[in-house]
Short mmCIF file of C-alpha atoms and ligand atoms in Angstrom, two decimals:
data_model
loop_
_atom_site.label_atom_id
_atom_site.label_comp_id
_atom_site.label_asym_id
_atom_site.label_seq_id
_atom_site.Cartn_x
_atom_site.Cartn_y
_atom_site.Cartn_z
CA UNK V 1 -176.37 99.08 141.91
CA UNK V 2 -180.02 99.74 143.17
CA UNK V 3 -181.57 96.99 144.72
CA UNK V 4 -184.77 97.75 147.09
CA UNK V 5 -183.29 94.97 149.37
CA UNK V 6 -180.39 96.48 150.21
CA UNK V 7 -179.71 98.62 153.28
CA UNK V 8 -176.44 99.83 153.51
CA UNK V 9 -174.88 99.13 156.58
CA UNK V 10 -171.20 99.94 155.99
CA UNK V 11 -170.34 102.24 153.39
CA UNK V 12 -167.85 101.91 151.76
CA UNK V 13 -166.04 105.24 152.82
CA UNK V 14 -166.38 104.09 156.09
CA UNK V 15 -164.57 100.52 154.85
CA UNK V 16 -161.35 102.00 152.75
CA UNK V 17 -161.21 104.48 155.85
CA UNK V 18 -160.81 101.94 158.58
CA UNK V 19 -158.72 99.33 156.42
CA UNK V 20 -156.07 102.36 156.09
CA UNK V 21 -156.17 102.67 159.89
CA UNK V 22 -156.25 99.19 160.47
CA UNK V 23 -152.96 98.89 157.75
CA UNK V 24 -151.15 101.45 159.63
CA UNK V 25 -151.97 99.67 162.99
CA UNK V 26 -150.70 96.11 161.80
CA UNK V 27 -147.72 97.81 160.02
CA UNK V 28 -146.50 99.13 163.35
CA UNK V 29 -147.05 96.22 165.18
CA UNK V 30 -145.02 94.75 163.15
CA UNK V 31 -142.47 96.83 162.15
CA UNK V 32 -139.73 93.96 160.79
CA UNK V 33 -139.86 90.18 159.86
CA UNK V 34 -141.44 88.19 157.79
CA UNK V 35 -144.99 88.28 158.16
CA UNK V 36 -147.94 86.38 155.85
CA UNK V 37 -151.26 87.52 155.25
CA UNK V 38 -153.61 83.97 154.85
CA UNK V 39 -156.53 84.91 153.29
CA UNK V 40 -159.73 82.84 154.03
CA UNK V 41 -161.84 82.02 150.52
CA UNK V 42 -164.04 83.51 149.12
CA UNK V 43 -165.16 85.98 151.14
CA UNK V 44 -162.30 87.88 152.17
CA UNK V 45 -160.36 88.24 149.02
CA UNK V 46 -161.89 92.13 148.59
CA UNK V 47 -160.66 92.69 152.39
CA UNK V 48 -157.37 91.23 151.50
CA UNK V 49 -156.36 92.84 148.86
CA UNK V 50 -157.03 96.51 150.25
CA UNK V 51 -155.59 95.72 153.23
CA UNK V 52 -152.31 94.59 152.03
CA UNK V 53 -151.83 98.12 149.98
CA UNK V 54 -152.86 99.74 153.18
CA UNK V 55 -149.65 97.93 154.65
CA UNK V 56 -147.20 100.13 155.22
CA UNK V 57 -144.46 97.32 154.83
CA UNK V 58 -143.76 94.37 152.45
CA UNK V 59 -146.23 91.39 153.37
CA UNK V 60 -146.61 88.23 151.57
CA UNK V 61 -150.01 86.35 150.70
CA UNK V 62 -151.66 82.75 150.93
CA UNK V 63 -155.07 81.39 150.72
CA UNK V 64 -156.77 78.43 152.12
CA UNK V 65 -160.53 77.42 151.93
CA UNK V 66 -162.81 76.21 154.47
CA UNK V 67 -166.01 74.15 154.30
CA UNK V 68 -168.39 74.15 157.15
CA UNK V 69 -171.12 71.73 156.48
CA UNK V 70 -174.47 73.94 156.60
CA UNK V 71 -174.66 76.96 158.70
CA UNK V 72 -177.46 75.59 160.88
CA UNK V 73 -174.59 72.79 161.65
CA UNK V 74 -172.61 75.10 162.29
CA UNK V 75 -172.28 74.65 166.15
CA UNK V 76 -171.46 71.13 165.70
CA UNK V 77 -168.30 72.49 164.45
CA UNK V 78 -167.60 70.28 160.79
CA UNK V 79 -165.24 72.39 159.09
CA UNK V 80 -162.57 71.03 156.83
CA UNK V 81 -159.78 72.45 154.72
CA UNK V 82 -160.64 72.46 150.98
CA UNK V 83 -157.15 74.47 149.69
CA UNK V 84 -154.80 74.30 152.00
CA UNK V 85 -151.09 76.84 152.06
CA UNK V 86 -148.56 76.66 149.55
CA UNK V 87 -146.18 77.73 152.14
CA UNK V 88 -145.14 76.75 155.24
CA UNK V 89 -145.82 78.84 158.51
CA UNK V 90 -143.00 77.81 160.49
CA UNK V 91 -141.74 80.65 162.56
CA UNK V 92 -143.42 82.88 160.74
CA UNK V 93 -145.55 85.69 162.02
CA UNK V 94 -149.46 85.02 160.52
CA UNK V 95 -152.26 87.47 160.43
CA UNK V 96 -155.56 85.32 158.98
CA UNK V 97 -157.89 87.85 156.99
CA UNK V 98 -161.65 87.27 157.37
CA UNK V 99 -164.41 89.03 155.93
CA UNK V 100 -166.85 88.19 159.14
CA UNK V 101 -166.48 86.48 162.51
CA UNK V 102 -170.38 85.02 163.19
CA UNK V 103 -170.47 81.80 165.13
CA UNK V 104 -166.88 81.25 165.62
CA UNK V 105 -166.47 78.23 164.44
CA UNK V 106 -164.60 78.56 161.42
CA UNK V 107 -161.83 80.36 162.78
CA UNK V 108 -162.04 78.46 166.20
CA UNK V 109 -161.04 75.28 163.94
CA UNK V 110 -158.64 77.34 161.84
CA UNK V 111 -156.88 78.64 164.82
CA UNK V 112 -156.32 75.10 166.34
CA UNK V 113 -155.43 73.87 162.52
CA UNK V 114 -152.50 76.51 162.24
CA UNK V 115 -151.47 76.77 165.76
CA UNK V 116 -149.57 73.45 164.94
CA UNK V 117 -147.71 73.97 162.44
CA UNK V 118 -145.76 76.14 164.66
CA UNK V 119 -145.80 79.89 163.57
CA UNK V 120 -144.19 82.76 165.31
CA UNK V 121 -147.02 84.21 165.84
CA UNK V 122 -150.84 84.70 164.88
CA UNK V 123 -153.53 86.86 164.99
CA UNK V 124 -156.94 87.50 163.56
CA UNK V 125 -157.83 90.76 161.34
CA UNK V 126 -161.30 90.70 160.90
CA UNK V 127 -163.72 93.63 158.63
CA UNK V 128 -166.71 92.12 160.49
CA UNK V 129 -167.66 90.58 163.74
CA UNK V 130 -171.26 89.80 165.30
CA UNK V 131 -170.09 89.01 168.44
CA UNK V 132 -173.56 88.19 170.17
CA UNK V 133 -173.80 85.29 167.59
CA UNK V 134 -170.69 83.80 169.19
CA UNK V 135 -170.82 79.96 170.15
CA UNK V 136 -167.00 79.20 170.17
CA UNK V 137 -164.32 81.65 171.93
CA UNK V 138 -162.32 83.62 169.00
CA UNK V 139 -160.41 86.52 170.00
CA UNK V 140 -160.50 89.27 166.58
CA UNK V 141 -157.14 90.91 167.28
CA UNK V 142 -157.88 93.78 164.52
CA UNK V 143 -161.50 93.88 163.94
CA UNK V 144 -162.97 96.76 161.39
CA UNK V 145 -166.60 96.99 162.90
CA UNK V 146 -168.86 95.33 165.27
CA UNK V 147 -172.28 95.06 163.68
CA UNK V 148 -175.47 93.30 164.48
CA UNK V 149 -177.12 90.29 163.86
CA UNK V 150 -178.74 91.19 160.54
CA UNK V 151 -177.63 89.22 157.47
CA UNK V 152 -174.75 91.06 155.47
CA UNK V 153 -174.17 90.98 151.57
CA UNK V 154 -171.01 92.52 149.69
CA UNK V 155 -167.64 93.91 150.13
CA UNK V 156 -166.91 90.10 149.69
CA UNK V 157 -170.07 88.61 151.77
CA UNK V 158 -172.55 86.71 149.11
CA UNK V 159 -175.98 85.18 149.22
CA UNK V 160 -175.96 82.45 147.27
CA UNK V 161 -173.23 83.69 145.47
CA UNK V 162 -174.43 86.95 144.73
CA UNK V 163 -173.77 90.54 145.93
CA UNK V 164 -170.22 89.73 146.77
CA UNK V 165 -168.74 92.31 144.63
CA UNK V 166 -170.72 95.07 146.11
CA UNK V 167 -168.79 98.21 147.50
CA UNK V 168 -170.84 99.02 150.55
CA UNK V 169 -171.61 96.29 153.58
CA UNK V 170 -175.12 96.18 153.18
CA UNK V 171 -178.61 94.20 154.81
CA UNK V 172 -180.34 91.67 152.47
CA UNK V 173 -183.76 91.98 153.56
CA UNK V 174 -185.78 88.51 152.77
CA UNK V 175 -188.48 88.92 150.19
C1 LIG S 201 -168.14 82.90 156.01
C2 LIG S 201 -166.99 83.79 156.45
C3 LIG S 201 -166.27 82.96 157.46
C4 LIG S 201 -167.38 82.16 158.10
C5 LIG S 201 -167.78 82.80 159.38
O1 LIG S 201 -167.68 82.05 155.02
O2 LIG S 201 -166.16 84.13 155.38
O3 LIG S 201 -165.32 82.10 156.88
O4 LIG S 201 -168.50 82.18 157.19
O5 LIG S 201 -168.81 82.08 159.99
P1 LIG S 201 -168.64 81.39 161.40
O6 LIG S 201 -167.99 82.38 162.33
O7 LIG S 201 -170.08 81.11 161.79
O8 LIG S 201 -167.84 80.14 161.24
P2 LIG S 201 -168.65 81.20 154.09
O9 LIG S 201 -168.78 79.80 154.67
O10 LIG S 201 -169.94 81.94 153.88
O11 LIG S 201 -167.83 81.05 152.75
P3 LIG S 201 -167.44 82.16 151.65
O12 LIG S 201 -166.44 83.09 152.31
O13 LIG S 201 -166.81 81.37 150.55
O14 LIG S 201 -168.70 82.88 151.24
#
């Protein structure tokens, strides 16, 4: 796809390259157990589903969605659950899969959300993170690539519901 508004900002060489990486790295980690990959809609379905074949082991899958009220309300911190798990997390170990990490918020909330229901364990695998747009504490225990604060279409990442099945991470610039 050509698109004169599009910069490419992570190919996606780099992307498949670093999810197998980041598959053998969680695979180790966890060598046995059960262990559940939640998947945060929409955008990280295409992040998801690579890096579960990247796994190295068997891993199971879940999805939940998450509305935050307007991104400019974002710091006021109104998310809420819109799908929640079919399964329960009890003692299990729990890797959530986000496309990007921006503000914080969502996965500041979602942290707090799934932290009570008791799971073994949890962590954060992340393809993106702008960490100097940070305005609540998340730590990104597998992160794919630090980039900065432009504004990010495909691989999963839309505006307005476009680009999101783009290959490459790439800059929307505004018309
Ligand atoms: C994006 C992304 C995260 C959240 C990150 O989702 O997938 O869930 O924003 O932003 P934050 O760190 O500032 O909270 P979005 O609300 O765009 O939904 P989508 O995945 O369905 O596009």
């Amino acid at each position: 796809m050509t698109d004169p508004k599009l910069t490419v900002v992570v190919s996606s060489e780099k992307i498949q390259t670093r999810i197998r990486e980041l598959g053998a790295q969680i695979s180790a980690d966890y060598p046995t157990g059960d262990l559940y990959f939640i998947c945060i809609l929409k955008g990280a379905c295409f992040f998801l589903t690579d890096l579960a074949r990247a796994m190295k082991r068997d891993v199971s899958l879940d999805f939940m969605g998450i509305s935050t009220y307007g991104k400019e309300k974002s710091s006021s911190g109104e998310v809420r659950v819109t799908k929640d798990l079919d399964i329960s997390i009890e003692g299990s170990n729990v890797i959530i899969v986000e496309d990007i990490v921006d503000s914080g918020v969502t996965l500041n909330y979602l942290m707090h959300v799934l932290d009570q229901r008791k799971p073994r364990s949890i962590r954060i695998a992340a393809l993106l993170d702008k960490p100097e747009r940070r305005l609540r504490p998340v730590h990104v225990h597998y992160a794919g690539f630090q980039i900065e604060d432009r504004f990010v279409v495909g691989y999963g990442l839309d505006h307005a519901e476009k680009y999101r099945n783009l290959d490459d991470v790439c800059a929307l610039d505004p018309e």
